[in-house]
PDB file of C-alpha atoms in Angstrom:
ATOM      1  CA  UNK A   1      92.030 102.948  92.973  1.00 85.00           C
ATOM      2  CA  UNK A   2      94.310 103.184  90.485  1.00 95.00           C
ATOM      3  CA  UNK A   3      93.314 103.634  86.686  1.00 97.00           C
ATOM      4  CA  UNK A   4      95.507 102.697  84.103  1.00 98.00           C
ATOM      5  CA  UNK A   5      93.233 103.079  80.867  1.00 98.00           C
ATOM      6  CA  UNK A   6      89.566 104.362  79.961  1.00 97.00           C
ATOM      7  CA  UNK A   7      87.323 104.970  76.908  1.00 97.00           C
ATOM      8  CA  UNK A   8      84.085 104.586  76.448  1.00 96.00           C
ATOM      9  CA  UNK A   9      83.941 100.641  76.640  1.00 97.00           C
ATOM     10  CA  UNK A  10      86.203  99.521  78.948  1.00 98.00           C
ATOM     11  CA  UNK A  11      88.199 100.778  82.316  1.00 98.00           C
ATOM     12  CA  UNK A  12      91.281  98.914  83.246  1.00 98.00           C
ATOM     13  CA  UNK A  13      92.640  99.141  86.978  1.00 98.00           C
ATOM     14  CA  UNK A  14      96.032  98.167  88.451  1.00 97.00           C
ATOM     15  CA  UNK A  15      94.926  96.289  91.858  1.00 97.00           C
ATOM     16  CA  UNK A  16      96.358  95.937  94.876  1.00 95.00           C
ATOM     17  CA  UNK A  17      96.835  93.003  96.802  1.00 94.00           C
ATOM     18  CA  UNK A  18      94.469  93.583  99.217  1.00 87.00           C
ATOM     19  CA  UNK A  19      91.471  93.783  96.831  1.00 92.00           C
ATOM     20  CA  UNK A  20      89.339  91.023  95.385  1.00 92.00           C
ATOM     21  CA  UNK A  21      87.641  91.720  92.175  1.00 91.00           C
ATOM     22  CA  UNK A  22      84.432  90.213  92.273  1.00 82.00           C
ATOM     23  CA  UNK A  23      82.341  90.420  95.961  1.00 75.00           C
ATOM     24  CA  UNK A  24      82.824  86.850  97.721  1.00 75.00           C
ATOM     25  CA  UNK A  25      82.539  85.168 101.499  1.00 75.00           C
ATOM     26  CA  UNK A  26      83.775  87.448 103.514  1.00 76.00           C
ATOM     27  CA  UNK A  27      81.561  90.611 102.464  1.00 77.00           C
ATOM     28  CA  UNK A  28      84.179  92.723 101.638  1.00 87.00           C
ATOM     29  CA  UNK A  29      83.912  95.556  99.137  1.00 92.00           C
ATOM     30  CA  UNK A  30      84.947  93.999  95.866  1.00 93.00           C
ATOM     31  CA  UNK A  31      86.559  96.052  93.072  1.00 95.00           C
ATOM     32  CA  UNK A  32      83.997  96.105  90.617  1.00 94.00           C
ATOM     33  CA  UNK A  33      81.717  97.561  93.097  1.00 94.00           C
ATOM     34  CA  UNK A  34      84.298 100.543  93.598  1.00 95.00           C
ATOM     35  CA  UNK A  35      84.552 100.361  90.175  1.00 96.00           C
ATOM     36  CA  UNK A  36      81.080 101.717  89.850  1.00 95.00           C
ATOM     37  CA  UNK A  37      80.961 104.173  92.393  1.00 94.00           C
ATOM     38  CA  UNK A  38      84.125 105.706  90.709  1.00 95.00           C
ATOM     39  CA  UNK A  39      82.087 105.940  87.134  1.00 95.00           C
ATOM     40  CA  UNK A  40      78.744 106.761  88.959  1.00 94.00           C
ATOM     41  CA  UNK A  41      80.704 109.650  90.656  1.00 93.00           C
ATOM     42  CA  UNK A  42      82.901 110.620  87.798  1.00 92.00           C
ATOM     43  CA  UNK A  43      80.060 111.019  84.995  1.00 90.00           C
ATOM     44  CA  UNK A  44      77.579 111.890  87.587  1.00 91.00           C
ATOM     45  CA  UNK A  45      75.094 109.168  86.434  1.00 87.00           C
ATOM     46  CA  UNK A  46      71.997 108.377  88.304  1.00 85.00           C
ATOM     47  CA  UNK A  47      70.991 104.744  88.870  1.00 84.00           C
ATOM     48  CA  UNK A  48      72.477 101.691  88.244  1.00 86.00           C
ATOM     49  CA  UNK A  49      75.993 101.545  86.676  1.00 92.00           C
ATOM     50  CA  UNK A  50      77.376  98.872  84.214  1.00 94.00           C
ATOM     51  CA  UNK A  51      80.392  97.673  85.311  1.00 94.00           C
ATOM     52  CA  UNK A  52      81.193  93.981  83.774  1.00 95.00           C
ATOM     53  CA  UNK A  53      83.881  91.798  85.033  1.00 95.00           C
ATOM     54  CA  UNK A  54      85.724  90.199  81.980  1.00 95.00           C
ATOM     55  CA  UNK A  55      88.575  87.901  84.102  1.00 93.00           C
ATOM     56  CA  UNK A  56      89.428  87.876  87.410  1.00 90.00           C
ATOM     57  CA  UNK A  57      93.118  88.319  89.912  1.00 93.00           C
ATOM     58  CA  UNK A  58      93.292  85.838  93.000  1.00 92.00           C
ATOM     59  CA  UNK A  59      93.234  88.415  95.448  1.00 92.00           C
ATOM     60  CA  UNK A  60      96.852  87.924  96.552  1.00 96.00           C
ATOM     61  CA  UNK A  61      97.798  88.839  93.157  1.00 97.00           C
ATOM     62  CA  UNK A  62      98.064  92.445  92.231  1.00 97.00           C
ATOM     63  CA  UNK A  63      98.018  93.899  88.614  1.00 98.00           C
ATOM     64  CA  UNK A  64      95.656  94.490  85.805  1.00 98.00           C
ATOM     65  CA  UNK A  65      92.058  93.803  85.824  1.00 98.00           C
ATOM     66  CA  UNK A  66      89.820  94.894  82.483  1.00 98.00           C
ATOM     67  CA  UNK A  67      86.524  95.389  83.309  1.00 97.00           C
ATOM     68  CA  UNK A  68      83.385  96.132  80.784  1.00 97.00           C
ATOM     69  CA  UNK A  69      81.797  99.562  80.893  1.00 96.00           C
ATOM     70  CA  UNK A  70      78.742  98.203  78.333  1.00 96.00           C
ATOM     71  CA  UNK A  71      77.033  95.243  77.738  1.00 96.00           C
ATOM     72  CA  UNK A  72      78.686  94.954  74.154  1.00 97.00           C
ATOM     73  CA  UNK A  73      82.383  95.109  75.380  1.00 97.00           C
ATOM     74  CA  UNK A  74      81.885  92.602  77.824  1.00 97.00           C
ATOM     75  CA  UNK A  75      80.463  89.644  75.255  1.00 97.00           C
ATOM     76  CA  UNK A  76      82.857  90.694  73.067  1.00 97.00           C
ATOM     77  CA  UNK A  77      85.685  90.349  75.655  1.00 97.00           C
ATOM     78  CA  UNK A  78      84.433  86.907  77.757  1.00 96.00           C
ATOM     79  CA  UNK A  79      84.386  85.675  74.099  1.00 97.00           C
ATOM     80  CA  UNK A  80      87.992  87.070  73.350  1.00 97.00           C
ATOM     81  CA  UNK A  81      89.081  85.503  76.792  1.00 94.00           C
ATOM     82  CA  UNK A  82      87.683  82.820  75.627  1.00 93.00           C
ATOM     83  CA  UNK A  83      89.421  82.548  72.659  1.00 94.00           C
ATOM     84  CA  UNK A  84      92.942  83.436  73.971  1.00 92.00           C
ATOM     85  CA  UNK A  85      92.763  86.982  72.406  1.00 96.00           C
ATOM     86  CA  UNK A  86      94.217  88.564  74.969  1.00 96.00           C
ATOM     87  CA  UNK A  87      97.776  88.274  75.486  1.00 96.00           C
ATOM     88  CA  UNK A  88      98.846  88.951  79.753  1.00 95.00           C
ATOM     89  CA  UNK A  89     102.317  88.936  81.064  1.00 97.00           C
ATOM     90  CA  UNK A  90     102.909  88.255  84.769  1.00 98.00           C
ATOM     91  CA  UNK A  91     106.017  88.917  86.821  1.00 98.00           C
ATOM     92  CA  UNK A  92     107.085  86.619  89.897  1.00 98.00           C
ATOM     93  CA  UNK A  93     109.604  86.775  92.296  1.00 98.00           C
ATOM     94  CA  UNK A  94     110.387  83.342  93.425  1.00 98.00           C
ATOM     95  CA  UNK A  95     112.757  82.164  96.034  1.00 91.00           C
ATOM     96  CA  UNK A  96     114.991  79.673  94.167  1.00 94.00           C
ATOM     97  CA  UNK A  97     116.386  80.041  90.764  1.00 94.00           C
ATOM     98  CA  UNK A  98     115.005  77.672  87.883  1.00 96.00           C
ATOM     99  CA  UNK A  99     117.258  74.754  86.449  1.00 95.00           C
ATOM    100  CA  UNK A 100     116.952  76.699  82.812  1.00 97.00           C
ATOM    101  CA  UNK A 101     116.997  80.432  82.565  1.00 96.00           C
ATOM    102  CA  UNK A 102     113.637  79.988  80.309  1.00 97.00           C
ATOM    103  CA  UNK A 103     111.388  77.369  79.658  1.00 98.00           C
ATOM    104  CA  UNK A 104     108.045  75.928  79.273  1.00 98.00           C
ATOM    105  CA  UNK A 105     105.946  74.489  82.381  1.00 98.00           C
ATOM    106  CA  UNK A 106     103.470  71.480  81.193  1.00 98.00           C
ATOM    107  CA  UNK A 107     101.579  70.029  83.849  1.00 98.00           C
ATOM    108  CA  UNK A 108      98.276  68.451  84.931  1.00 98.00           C
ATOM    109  CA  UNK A 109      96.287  70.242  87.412  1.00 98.00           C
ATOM    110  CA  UNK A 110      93.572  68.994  89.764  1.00 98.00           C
ATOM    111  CA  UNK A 111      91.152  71.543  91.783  1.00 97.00           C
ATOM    112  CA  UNK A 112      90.125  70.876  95.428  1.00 97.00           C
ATOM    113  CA  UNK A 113      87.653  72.792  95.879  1.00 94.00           C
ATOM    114  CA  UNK A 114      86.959  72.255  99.543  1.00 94.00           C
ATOM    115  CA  UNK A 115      90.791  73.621 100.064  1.00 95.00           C
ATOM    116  CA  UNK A 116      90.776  76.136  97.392  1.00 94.00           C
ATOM    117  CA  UNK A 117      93.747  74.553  96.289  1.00 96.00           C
ATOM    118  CA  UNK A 118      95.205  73.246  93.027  1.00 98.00           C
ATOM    119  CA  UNK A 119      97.810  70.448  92.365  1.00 98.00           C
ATOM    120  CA  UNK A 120      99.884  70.025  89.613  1.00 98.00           C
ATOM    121  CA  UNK A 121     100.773  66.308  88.285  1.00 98.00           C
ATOM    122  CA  UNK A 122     103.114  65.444  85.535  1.00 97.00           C
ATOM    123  CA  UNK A 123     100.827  63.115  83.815  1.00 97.00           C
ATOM    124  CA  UNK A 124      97.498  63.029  83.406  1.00 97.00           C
ATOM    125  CA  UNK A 125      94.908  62.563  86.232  1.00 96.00           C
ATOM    126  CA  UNK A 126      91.048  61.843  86.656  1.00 96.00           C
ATOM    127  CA  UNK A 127      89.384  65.398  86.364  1.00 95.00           C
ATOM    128  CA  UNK A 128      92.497  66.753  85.471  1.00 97.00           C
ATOM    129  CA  UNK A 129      93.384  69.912  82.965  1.00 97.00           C
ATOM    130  CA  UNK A 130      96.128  70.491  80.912  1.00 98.00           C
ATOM    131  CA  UNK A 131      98.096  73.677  81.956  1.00 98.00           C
ATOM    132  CA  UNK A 132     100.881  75.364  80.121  1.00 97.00           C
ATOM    133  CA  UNK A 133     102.944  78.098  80.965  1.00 98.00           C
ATOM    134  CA  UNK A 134     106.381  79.763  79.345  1.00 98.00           C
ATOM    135  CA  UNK A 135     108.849  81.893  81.987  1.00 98.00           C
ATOM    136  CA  UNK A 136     111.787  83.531  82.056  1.00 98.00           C
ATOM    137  CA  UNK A 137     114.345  84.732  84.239  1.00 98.00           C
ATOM    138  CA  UNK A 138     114.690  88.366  83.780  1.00 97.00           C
ATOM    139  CA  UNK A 139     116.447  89.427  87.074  1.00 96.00           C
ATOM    140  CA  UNK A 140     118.212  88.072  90.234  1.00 95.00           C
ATOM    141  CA  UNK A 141     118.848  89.537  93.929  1.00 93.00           C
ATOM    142  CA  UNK A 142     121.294  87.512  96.695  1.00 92.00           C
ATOM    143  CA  UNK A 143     118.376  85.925  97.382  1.00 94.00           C
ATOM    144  CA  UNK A 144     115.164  86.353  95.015  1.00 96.00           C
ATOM    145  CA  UNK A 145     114.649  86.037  91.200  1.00 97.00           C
ATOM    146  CA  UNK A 146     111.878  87.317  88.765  1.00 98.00           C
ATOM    147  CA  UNK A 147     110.182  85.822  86.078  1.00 98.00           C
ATOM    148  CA  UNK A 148     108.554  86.764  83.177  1.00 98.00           C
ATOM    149  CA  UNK A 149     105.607  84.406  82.675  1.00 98.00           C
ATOM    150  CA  UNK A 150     102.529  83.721  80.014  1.00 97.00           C
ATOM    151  CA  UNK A 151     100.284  81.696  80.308  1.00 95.00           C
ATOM    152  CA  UNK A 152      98.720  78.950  77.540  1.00 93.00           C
ATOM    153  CA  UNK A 153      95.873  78.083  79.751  1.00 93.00           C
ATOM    154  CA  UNK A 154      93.949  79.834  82.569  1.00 91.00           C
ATOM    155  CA  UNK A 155      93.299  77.513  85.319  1.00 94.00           C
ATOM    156  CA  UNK A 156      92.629  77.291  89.101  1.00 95.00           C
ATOM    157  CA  UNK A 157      95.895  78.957  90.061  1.00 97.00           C
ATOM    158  CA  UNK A 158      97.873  78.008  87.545  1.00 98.00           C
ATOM    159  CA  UNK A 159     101.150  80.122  88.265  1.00 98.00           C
ATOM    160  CA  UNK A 160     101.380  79.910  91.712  1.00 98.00           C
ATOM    161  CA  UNK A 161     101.090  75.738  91.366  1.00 98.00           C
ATOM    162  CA  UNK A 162     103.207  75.682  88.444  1.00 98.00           C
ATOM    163  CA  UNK A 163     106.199  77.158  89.916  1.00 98.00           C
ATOM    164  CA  UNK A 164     105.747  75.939  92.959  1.00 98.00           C
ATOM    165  CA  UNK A 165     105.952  72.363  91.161  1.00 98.00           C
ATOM    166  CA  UNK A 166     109.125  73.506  89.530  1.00 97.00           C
ATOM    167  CA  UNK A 167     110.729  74.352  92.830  1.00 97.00           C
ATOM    168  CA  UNK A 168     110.336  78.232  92.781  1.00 98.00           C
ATOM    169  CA  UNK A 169     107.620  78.920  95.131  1.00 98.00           C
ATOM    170  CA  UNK A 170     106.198  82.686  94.579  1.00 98.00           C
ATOM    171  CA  UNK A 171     107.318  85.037  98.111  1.00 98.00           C
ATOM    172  CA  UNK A 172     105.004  84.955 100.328  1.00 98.00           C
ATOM    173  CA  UNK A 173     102.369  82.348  99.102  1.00 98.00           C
ATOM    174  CA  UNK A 174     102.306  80.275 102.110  1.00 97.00           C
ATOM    175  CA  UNK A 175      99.352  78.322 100.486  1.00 97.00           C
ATOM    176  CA  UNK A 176     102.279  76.746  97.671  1.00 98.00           C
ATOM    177  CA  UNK A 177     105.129  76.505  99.724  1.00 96.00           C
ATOM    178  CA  UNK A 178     106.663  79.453 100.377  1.00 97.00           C
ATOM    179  CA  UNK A 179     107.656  79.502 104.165  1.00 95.00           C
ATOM    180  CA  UNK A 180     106.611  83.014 105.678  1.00 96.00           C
ATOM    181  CA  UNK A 181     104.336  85.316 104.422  1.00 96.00           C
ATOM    182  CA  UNK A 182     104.819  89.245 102.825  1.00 96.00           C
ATOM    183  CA  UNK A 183     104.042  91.988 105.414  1.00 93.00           C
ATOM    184  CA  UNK A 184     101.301  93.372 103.300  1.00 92.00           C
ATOM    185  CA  UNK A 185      99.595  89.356 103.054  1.00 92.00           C
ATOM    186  CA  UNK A 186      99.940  89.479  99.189  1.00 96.00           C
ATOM    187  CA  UNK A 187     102.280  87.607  97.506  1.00 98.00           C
ATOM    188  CA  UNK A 188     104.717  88.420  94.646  1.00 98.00           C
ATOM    189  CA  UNK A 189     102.908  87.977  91.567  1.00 98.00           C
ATOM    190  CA  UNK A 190     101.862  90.932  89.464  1.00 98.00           C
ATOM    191  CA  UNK A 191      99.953  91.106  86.178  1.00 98.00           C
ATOM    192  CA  UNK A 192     101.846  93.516  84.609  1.00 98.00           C
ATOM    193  CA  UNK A 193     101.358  93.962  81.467  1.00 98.00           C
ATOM    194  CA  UNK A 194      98.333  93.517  78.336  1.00 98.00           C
ATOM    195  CA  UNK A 195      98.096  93.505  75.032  1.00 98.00           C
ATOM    196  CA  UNK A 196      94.902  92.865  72.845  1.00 98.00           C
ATOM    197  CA  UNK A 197      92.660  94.633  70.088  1.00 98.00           C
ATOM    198  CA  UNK A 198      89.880  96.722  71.671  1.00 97.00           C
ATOM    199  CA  UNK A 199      86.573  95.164  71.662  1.00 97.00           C
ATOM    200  CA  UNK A 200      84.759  97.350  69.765  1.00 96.00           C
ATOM    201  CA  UNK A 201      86.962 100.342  67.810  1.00 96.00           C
ATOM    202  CA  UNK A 202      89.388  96.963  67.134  1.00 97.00           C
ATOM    203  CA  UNK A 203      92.817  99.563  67.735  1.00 97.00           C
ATOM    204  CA  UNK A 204      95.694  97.786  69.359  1.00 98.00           C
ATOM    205  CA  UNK A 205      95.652  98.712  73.419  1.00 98.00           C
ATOM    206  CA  UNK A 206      98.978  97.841  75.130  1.00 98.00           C
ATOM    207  CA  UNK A 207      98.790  98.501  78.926  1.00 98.00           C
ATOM    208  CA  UNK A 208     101.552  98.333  81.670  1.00 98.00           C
ATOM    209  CA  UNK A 209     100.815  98.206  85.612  1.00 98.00           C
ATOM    210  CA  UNK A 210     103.665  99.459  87.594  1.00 97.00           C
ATOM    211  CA  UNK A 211     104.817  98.043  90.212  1.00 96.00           C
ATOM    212  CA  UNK A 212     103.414  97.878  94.248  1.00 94.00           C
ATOM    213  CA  UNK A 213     105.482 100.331  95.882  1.00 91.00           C
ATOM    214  CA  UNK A 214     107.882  97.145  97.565  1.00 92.00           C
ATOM    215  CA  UNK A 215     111.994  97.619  97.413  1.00 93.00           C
ATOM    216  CA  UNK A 216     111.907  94.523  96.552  1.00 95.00           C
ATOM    217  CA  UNK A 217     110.089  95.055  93.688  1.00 95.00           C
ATOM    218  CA  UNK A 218     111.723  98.447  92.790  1.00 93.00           C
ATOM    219  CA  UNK A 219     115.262  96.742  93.193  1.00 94.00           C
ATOM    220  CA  UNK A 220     114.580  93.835  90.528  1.00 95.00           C
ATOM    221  CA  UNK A 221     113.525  96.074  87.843  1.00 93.00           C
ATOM    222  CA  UNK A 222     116.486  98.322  88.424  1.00 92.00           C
ATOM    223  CA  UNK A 223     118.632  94.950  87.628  1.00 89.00           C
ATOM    224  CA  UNK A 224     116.590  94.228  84.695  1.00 86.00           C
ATOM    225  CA  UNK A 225     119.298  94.734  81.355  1.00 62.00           C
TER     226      UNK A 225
END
């Protein structure tokens, strides 16, 4: 586990794509849970540990995750998610290259939840939400590209479907149309950076995740100007 900020309040870790954040179907250990055994172990507390989870990462996705160490950073937090208080960057690498080098993505997204699956519509549907994006192209390979992207809205997977819609499926999600998977069975979207005012001192916290160790991933940000 990899931690890429701590204070009293709140613990941010850069996860990997094999994690999930919050426990789920399959039984698995979920982060949050090693989350605590890391602060139980670390401050040598006995009993329970508080460990809060503020947002959550599709576990495909790697990158930051902010969790709550007490009860008041994590109200103050949901409510600052909530509020769109928190400002997260994501890189993609997608296999086709965008019509425009930068844009914004406006679409209307449906959940099935039976398939896990979202799908994006350009006008509005029953039970439909509105879901905007803004990317950029920030580096190219022979045969890959990366993207900046921020998001408006946080839907039901909201990247993954919007690019997909656009025609640049993320590597590896199989799910959106990308046609093999990634070795490691992640695919190439990373949460990489944060920015918002801490929750309770109210000082500006700015936190990057570097990259899974992929050359892929270490050869686009060499290219990046």
């Amino acid at each position: 586990m990899t931690v890429l900020y701590e204070d009293n309040h709140i613990i941010i870790i850069n996860k990997t794509v094999s994690e999930i954040v919050q426990g789920d179907k399959t039984g698995d250990k979920p982060l949050s849970e090693i989350v605590k055994e890391y602060l139980k172990e670390k401050y040598n507390k006995p009993g329970n540990v508080f460990c809060g989870v503020t947002h959550r990462l599709d576990r495909p996705v790697s990158g930051i995750v902010i969790f709550a160490k007490t009860s008041k950073a994590l109200s103050r937090l949901n409510e600052m998610f909530k509020n769109k208080q928190i400002d997260k960057t994501y890189w993609a690498i997608v296999k086709n290259m965008p019509k425009e080098p930068e844009g914004t993505l406006r679409n209307y997204l449906v959940r099935n939840e039976k398939q896990n699956k979202s799908y994006a519509y350009d006008v509005e549907k029953p039970n439909s939400k509105l879901a905007i994006l803004h990317y950029k192209l920030i580096a190219r390979s022979d045969r890959y590209n990366l993207l900046e992207v921020g998001l408006e809205t946080g839907r039901h997977h909201q990247i993954r479907v919007q690019l997909s819609k656009m025609g640049c499926p993320i590597k590896g999600d199989l799910k959106y149309g990308f046609d093999r998977s990634n070795p490691d069975g992640g695919i190439s979207l990373h949460a990489r950076k944060v920015s918002f005012l801490h929750p309770v001192s109210k000082e500006l916290i700015e936190v990057t995740a570097p990259l899974p160790k992929d050359t892929l991933w270490q050869a686009l940000e060499k290219t990046i100007s």
